mmCIF file of N, CA, C and O in Angstrom:
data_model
loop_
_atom_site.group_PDB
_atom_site.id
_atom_site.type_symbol
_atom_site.label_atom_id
_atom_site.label_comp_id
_atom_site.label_asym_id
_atom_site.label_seq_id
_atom_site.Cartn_x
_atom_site.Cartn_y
_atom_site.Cartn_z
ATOM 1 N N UNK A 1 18.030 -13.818 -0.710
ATOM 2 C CA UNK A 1 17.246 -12.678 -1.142
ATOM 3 C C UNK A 1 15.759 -12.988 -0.945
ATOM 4 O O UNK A 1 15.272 -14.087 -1.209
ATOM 5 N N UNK A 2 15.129 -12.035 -0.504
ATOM 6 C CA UNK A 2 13.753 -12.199 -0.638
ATOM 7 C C UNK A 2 12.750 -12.915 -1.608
ATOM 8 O O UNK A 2 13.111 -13.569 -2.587
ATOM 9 N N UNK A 3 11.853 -12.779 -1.343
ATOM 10 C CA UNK A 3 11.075 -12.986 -2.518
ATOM 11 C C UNK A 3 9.959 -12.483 -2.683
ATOM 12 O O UNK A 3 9.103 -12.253 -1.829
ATOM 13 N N UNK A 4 9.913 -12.181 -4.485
ATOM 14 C CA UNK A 4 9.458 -10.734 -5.111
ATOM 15 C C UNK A 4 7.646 -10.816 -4.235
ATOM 16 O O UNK A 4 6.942 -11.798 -3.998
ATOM 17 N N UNK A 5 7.389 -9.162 -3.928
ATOM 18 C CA UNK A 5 6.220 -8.974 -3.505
ATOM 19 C C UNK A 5 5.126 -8.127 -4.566
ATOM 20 O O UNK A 5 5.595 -7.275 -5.321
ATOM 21 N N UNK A 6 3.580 -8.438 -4.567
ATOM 22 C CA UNK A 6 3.123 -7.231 -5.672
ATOM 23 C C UNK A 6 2.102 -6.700 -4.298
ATOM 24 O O UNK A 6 1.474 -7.307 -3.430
ATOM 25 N N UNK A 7 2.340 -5.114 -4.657
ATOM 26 C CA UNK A 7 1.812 -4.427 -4.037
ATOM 27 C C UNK A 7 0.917 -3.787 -4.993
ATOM 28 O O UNK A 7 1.116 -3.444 -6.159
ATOM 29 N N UNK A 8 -0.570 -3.664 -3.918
ATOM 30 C CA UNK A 8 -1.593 -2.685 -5.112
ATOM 31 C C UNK A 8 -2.269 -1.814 -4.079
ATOM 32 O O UNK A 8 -2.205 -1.919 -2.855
ATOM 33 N N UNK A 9 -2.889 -0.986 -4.765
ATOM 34 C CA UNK A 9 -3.547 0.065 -4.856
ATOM 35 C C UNK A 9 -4.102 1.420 -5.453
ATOM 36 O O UNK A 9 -3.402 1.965 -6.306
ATOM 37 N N UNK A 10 -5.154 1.945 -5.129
ATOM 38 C CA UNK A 10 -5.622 3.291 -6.360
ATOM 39 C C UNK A 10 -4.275 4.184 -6.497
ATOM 40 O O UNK A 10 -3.261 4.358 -5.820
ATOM 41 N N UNK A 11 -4.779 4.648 -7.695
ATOM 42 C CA UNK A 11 -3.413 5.787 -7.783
ATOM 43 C C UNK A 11 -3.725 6.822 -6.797
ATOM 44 O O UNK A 11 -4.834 7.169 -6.391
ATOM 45 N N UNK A 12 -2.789 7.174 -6.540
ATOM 46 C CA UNK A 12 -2.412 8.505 -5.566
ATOM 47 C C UNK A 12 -2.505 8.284 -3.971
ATOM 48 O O UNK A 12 -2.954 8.894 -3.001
ATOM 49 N N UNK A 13 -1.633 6.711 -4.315
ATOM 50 C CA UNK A 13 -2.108 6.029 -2.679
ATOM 51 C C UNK A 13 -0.893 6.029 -1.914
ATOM 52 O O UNK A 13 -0.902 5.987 -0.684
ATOM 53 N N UNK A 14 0.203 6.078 -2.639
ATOM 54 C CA UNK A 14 1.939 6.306 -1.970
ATOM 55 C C UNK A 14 2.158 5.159 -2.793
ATOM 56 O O UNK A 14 3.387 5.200 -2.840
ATOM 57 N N UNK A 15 1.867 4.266 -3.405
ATOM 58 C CA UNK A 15 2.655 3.282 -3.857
ATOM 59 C C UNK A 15 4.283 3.745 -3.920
ATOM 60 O O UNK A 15 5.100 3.523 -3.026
ATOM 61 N N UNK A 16 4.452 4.184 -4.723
ATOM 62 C CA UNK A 16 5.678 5.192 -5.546
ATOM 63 C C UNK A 16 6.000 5.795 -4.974
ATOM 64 O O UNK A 16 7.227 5.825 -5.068
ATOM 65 N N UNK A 17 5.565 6.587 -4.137
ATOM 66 C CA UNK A 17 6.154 7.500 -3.188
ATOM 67 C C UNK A 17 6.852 6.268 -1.882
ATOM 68 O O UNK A 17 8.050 6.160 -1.620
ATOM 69 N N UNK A 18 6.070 5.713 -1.435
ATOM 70 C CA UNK A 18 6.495 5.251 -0.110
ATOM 71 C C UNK A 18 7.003 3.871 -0.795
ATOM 72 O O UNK A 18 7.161 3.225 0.241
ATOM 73 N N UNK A 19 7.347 3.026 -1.785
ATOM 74 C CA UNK A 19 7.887 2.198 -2.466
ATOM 75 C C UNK A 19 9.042 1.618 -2.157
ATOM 76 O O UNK A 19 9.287 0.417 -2.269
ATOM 77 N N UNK A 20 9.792 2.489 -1.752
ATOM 78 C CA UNK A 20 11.581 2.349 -1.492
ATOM 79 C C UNK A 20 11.779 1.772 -0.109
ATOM 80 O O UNK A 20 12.639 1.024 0.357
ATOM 81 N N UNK A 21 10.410 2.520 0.539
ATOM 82 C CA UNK A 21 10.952 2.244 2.367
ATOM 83 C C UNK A 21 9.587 0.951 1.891
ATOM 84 O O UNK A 21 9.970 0.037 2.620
ATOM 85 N N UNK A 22 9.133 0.745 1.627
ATOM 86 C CA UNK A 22 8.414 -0.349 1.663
ATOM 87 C C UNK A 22 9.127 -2.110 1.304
ATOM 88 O O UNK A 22 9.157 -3.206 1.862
ATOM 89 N N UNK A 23 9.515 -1.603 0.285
ATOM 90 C CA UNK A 23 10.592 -2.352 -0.295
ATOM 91 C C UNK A 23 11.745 -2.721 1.297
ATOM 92 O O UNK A 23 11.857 -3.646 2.101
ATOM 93 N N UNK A 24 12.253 -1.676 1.117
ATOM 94 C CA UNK A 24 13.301 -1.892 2.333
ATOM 95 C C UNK A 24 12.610 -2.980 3.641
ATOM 96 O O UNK A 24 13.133 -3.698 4.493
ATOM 97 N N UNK A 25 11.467 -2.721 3.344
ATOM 98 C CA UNK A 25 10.741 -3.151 5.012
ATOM 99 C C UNK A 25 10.684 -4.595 4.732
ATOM 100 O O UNK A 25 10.644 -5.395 5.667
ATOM 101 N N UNK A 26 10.678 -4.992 3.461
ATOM 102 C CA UNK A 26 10.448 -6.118 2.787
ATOM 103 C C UNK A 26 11.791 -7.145 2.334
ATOM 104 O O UNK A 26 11.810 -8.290 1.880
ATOM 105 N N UNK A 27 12.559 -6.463 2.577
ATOM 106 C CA UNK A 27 14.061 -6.958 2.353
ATOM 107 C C UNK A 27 14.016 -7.091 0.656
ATOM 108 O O UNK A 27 14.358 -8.122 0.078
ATOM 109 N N UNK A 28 13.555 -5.918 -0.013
ATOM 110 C CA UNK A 28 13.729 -6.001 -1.748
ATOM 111 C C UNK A 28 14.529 -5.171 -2.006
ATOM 112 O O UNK A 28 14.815 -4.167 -1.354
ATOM 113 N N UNK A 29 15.038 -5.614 -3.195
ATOM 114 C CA UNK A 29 16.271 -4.275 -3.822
ATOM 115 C C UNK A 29 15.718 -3.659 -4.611
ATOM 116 O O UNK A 29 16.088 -2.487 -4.685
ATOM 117 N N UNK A 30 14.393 -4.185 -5.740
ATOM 118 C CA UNK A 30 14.583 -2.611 -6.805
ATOM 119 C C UNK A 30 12.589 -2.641 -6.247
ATOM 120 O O UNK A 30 12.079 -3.301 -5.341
ATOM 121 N N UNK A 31 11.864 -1.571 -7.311
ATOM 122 C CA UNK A 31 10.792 -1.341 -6.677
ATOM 123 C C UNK A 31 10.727 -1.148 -8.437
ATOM 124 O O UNK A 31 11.555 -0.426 -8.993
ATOM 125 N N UNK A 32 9.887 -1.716 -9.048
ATOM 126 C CA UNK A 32 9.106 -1.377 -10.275
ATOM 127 C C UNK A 32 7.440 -1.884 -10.397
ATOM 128 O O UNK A 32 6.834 -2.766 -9.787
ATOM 129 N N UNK A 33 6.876 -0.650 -11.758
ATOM 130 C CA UNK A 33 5.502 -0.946 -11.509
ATOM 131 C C UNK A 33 5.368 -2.174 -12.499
ATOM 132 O O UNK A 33 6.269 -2.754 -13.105
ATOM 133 N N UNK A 34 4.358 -2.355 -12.503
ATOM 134 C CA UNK A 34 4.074 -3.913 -13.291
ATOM 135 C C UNK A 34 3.820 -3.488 -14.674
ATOM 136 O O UNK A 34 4.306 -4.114 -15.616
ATOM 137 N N UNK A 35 2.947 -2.266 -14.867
ATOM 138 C CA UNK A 35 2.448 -1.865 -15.832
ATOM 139 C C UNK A 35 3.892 -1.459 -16.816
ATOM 140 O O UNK A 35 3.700 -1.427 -18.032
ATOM 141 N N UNK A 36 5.414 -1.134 -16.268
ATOM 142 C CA UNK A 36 6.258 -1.057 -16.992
ATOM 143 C C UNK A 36 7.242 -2.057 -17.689
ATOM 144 O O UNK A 36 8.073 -1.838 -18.571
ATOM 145 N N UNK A 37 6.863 -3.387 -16.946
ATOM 146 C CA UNK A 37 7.306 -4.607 -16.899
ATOM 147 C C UNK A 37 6.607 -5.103 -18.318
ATOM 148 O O UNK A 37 7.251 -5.672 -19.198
ATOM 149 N N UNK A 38 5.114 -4.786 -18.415
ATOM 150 C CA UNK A 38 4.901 -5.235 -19.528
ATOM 151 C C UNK A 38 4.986 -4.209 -20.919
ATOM 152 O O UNK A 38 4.666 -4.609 -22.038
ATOM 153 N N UNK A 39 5.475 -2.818 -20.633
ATOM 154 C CA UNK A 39 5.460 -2.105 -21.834
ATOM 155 C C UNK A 39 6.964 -2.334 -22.401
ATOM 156 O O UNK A 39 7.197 -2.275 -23.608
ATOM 157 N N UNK A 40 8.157 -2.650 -21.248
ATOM 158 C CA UNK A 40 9.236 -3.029 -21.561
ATOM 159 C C UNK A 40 9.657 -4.441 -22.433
ATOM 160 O O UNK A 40 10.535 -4.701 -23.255
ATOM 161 N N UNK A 41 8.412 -5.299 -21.723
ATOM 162 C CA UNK A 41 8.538 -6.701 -22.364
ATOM 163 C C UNK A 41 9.835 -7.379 -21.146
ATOM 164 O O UNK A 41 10.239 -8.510 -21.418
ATOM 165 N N UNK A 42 10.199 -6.963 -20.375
ATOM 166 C CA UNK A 42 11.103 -7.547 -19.551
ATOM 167 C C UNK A 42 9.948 -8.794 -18.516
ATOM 168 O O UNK A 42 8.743 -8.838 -18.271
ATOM 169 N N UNK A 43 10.954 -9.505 -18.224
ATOM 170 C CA UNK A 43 10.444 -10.641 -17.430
ATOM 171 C C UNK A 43 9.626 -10.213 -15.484
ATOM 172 O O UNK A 43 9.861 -9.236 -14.772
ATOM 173 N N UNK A 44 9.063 -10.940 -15.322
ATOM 174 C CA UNK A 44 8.871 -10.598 -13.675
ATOM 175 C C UNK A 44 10.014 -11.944 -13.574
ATOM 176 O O UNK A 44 10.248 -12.987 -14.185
ATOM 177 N N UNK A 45 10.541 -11.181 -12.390
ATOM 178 C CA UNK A 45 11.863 -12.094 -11.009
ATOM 179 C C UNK A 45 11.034 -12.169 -10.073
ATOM 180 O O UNK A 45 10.571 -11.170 -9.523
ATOM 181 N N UNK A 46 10.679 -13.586 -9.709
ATOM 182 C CA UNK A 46 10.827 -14.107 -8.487
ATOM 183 C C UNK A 46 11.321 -13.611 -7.227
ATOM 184 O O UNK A 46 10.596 -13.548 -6.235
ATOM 185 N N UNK A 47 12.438 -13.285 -7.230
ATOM 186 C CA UNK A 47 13.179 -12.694 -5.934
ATOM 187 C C UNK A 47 13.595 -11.055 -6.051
ATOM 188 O O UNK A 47 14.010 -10.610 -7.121
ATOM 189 N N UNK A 48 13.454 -10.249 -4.919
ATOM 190 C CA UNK A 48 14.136 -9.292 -4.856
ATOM 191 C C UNK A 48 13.313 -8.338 -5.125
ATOM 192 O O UNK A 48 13.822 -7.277 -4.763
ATOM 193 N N UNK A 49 12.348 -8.195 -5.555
ATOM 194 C CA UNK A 49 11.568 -7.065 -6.466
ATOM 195 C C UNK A 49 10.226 -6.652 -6.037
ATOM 196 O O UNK A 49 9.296 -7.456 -6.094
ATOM 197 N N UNK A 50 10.060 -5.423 -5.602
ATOM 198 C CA UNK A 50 8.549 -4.894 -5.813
ATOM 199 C C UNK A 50 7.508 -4.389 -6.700
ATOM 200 O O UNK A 50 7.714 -3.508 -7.535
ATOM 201 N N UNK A 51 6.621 -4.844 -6.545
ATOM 202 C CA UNK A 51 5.907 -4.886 -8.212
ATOM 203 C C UNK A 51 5.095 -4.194 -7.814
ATOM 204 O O UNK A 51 4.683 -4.700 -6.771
ATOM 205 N N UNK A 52 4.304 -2.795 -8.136
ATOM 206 C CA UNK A 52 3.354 -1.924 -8.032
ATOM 207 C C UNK A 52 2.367 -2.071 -9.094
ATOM 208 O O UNK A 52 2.622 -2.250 -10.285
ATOM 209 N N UNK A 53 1.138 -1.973 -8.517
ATOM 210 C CA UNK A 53 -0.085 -1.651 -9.556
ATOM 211 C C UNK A 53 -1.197 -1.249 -8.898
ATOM 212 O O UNK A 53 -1.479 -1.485 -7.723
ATOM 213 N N UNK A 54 -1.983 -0.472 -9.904
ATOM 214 C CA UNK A 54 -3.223 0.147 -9.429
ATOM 215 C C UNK A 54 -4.539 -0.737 -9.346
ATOM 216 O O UNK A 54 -5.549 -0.578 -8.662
ATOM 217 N N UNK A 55 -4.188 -1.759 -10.302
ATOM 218 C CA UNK A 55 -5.385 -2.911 -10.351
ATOM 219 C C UNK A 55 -4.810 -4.085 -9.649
ATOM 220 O O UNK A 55 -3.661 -4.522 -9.582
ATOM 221 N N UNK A 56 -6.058 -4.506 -9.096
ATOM 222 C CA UNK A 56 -5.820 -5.909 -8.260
ATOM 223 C C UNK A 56 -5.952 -7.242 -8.872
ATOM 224 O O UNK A 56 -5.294 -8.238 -8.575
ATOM 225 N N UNK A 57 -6.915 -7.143 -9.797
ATOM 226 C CA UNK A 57 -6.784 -8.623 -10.687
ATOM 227 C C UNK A 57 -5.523 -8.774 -11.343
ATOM 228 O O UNK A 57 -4.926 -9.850 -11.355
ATOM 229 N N UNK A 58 -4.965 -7.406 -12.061
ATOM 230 C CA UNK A 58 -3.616 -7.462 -12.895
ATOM 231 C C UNK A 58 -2.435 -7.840 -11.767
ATOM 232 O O UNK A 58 -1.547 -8.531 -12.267
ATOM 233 N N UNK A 59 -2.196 -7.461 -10.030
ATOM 234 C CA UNK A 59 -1.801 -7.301 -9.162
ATOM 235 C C UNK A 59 -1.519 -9.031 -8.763
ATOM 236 O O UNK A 59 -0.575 -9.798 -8.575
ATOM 237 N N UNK A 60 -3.181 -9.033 -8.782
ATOM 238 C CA UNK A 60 -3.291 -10.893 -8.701
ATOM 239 C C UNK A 60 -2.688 -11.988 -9.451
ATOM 240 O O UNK A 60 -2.148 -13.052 -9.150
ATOM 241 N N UNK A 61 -2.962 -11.370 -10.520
ATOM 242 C CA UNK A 61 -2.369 -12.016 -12.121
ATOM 243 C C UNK A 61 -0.879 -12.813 -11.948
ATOM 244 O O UNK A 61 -0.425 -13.950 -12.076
ATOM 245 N N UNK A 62 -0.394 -11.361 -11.545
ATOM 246 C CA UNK A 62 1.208 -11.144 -11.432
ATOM 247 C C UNK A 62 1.885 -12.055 -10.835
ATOM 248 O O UNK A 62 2.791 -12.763 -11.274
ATOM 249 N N UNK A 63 1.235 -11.998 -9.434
ATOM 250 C CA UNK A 63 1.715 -12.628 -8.408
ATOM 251 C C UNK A 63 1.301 -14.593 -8.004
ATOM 252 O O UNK A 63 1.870 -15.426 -7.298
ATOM 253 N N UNK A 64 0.091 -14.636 -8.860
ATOM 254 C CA UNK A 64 0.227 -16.104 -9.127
ATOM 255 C C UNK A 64 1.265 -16.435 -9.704
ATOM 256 O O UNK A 64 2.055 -17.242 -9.216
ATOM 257 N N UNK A 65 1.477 -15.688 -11.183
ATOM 258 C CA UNK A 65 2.808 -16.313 -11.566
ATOM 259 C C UNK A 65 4.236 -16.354 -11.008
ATOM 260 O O UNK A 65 5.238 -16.864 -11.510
ATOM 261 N N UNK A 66 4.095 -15.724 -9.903
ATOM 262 C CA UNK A 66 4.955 -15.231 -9.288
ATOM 263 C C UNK A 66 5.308 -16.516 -8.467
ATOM 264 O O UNK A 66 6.377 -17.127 -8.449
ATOM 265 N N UNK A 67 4.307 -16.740 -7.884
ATOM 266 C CA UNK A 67 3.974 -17.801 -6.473
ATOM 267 C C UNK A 67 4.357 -16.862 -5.564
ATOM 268 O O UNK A 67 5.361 -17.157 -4.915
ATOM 269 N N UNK A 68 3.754 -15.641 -5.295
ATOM 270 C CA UNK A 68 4.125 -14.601 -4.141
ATOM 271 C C UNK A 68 2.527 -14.330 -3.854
ATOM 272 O O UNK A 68 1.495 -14.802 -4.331
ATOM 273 N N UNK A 69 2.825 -13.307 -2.809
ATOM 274 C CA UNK A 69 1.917 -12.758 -2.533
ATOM 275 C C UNK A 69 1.449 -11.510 -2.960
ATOM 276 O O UNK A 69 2.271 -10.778 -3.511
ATOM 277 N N UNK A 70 0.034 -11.023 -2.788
ATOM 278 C CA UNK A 70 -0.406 -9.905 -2.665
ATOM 279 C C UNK A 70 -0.710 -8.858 -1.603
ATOM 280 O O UNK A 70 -1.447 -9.262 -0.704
ATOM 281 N N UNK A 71 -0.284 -7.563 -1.517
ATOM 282 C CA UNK A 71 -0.187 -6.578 -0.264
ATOM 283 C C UNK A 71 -0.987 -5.548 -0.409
ATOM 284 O O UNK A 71 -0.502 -4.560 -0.960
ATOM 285 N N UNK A 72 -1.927 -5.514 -0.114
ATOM 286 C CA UNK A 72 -2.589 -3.968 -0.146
ATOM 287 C C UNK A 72 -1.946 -2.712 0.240
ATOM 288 O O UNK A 72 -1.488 -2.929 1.362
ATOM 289 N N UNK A 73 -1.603 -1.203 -0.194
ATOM 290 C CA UNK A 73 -0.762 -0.654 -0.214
ATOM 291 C C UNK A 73 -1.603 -0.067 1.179
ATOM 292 O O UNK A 73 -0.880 0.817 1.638
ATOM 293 N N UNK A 74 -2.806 -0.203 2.008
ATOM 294 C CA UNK A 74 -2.857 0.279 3.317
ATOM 295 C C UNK A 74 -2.490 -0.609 4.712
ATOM 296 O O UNK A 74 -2.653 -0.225 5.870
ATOM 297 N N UNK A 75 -2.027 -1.719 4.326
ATOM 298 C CA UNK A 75 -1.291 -2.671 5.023
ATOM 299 C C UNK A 75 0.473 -2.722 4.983
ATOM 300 O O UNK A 75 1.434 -3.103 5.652
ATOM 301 N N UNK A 76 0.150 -2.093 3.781
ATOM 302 C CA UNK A 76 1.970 -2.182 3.462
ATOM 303 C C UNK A 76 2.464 -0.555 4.311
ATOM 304 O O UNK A 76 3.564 -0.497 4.860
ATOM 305 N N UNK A 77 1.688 0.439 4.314
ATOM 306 C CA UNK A 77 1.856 1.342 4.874
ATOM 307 C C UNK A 77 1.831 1.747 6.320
ATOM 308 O O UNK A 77 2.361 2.688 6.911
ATOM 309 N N UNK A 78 0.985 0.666 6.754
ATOM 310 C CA UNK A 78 1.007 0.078 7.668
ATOM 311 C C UNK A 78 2.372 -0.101 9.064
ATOM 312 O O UNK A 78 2.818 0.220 10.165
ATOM 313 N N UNK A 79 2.460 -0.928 7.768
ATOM 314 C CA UNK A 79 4.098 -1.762 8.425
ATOM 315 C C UNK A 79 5.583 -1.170 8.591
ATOM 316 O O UNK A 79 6.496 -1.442 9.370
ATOM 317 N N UNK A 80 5.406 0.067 7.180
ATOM 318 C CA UNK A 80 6.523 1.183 7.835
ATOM 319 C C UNK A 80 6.085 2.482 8.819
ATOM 320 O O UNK A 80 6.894 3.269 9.311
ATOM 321 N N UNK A 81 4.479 2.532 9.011
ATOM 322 C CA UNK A 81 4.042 3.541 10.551
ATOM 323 C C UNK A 81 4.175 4.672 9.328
ATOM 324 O O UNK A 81 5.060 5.527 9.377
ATOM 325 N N UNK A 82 3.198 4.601 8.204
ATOM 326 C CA UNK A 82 2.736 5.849 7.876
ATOM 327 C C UNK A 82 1.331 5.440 8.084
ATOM 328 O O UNK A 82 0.919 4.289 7.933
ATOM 329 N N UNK A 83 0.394 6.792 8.556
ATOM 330 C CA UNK A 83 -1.110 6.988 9.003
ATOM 331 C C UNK A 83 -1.487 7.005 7.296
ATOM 332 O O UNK A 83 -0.914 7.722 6.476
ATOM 333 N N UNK A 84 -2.455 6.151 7.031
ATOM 334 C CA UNK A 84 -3.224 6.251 5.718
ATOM 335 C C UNK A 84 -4.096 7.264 5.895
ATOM 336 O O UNK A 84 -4.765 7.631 4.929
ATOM 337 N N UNK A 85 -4.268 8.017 7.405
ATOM 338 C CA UNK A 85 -4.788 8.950 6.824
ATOM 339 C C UNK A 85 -4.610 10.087 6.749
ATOM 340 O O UNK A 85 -5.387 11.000 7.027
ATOM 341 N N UNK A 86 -2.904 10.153 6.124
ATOM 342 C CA UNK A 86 -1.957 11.011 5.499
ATOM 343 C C UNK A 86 -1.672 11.099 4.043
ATOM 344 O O UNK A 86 -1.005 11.993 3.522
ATOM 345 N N UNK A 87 -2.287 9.997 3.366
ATOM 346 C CA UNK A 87 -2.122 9.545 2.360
ATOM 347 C C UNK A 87 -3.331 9.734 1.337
ATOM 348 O O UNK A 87 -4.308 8.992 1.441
ATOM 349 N N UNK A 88 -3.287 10.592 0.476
ATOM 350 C CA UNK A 88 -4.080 10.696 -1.532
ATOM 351 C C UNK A 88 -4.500 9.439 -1.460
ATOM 352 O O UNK A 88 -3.818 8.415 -1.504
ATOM 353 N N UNK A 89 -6.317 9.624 -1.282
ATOM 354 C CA UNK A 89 -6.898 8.388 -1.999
ATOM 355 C C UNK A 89 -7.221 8.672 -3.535
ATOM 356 O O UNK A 89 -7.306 9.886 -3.721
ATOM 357 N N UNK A 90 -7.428 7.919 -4.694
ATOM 358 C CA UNK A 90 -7.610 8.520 -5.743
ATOM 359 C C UNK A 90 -8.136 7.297 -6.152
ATOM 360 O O UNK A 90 -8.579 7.166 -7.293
#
């Protein structure tokens, strides 16, 4: 299985929308935001998982603990051939 990626960017950037095929592009199975990870109190996984957020230090945060990386959501959009400039900056 992969291993878990955090993706960021402003709201209204596709995170969520384009998430699933991003994920897919990434070889991940589920796609959650970070910000629900901590209202749930559930753990971040290492493997398998896409982690969304609008902030990049929290984005950063994440993903040190992670030992993963960080993706900007106009690079990640990128990579499945959507034009960012199709895409809600906000």
């Amino acid at each position: 299985m992969a291993k878990s990626v955090v993706l960021y960017g402003p709201q209204g950037s596709g995170k969520t929308l384009h998430g699933r095929a991003i994920a897919d592009k990434l070889g991940l199975r589920q796609v959650i935001d970070l910000e629900d990870i901590q209202l749930m109190g559930e753990r971040l996984q290492r493997q398998g998982f896409l982690y969304l957020s609008w902030s990049e230090p929290y984005a950063q945060r994440a993903a040190n603990l992670l030992g993963t990386e960080v993706v900007h959501i106009t690079h990640a959009l990128a990579a499945i051939g959507v034009n960012t400039g199709e895409v809600a900056h906000g």
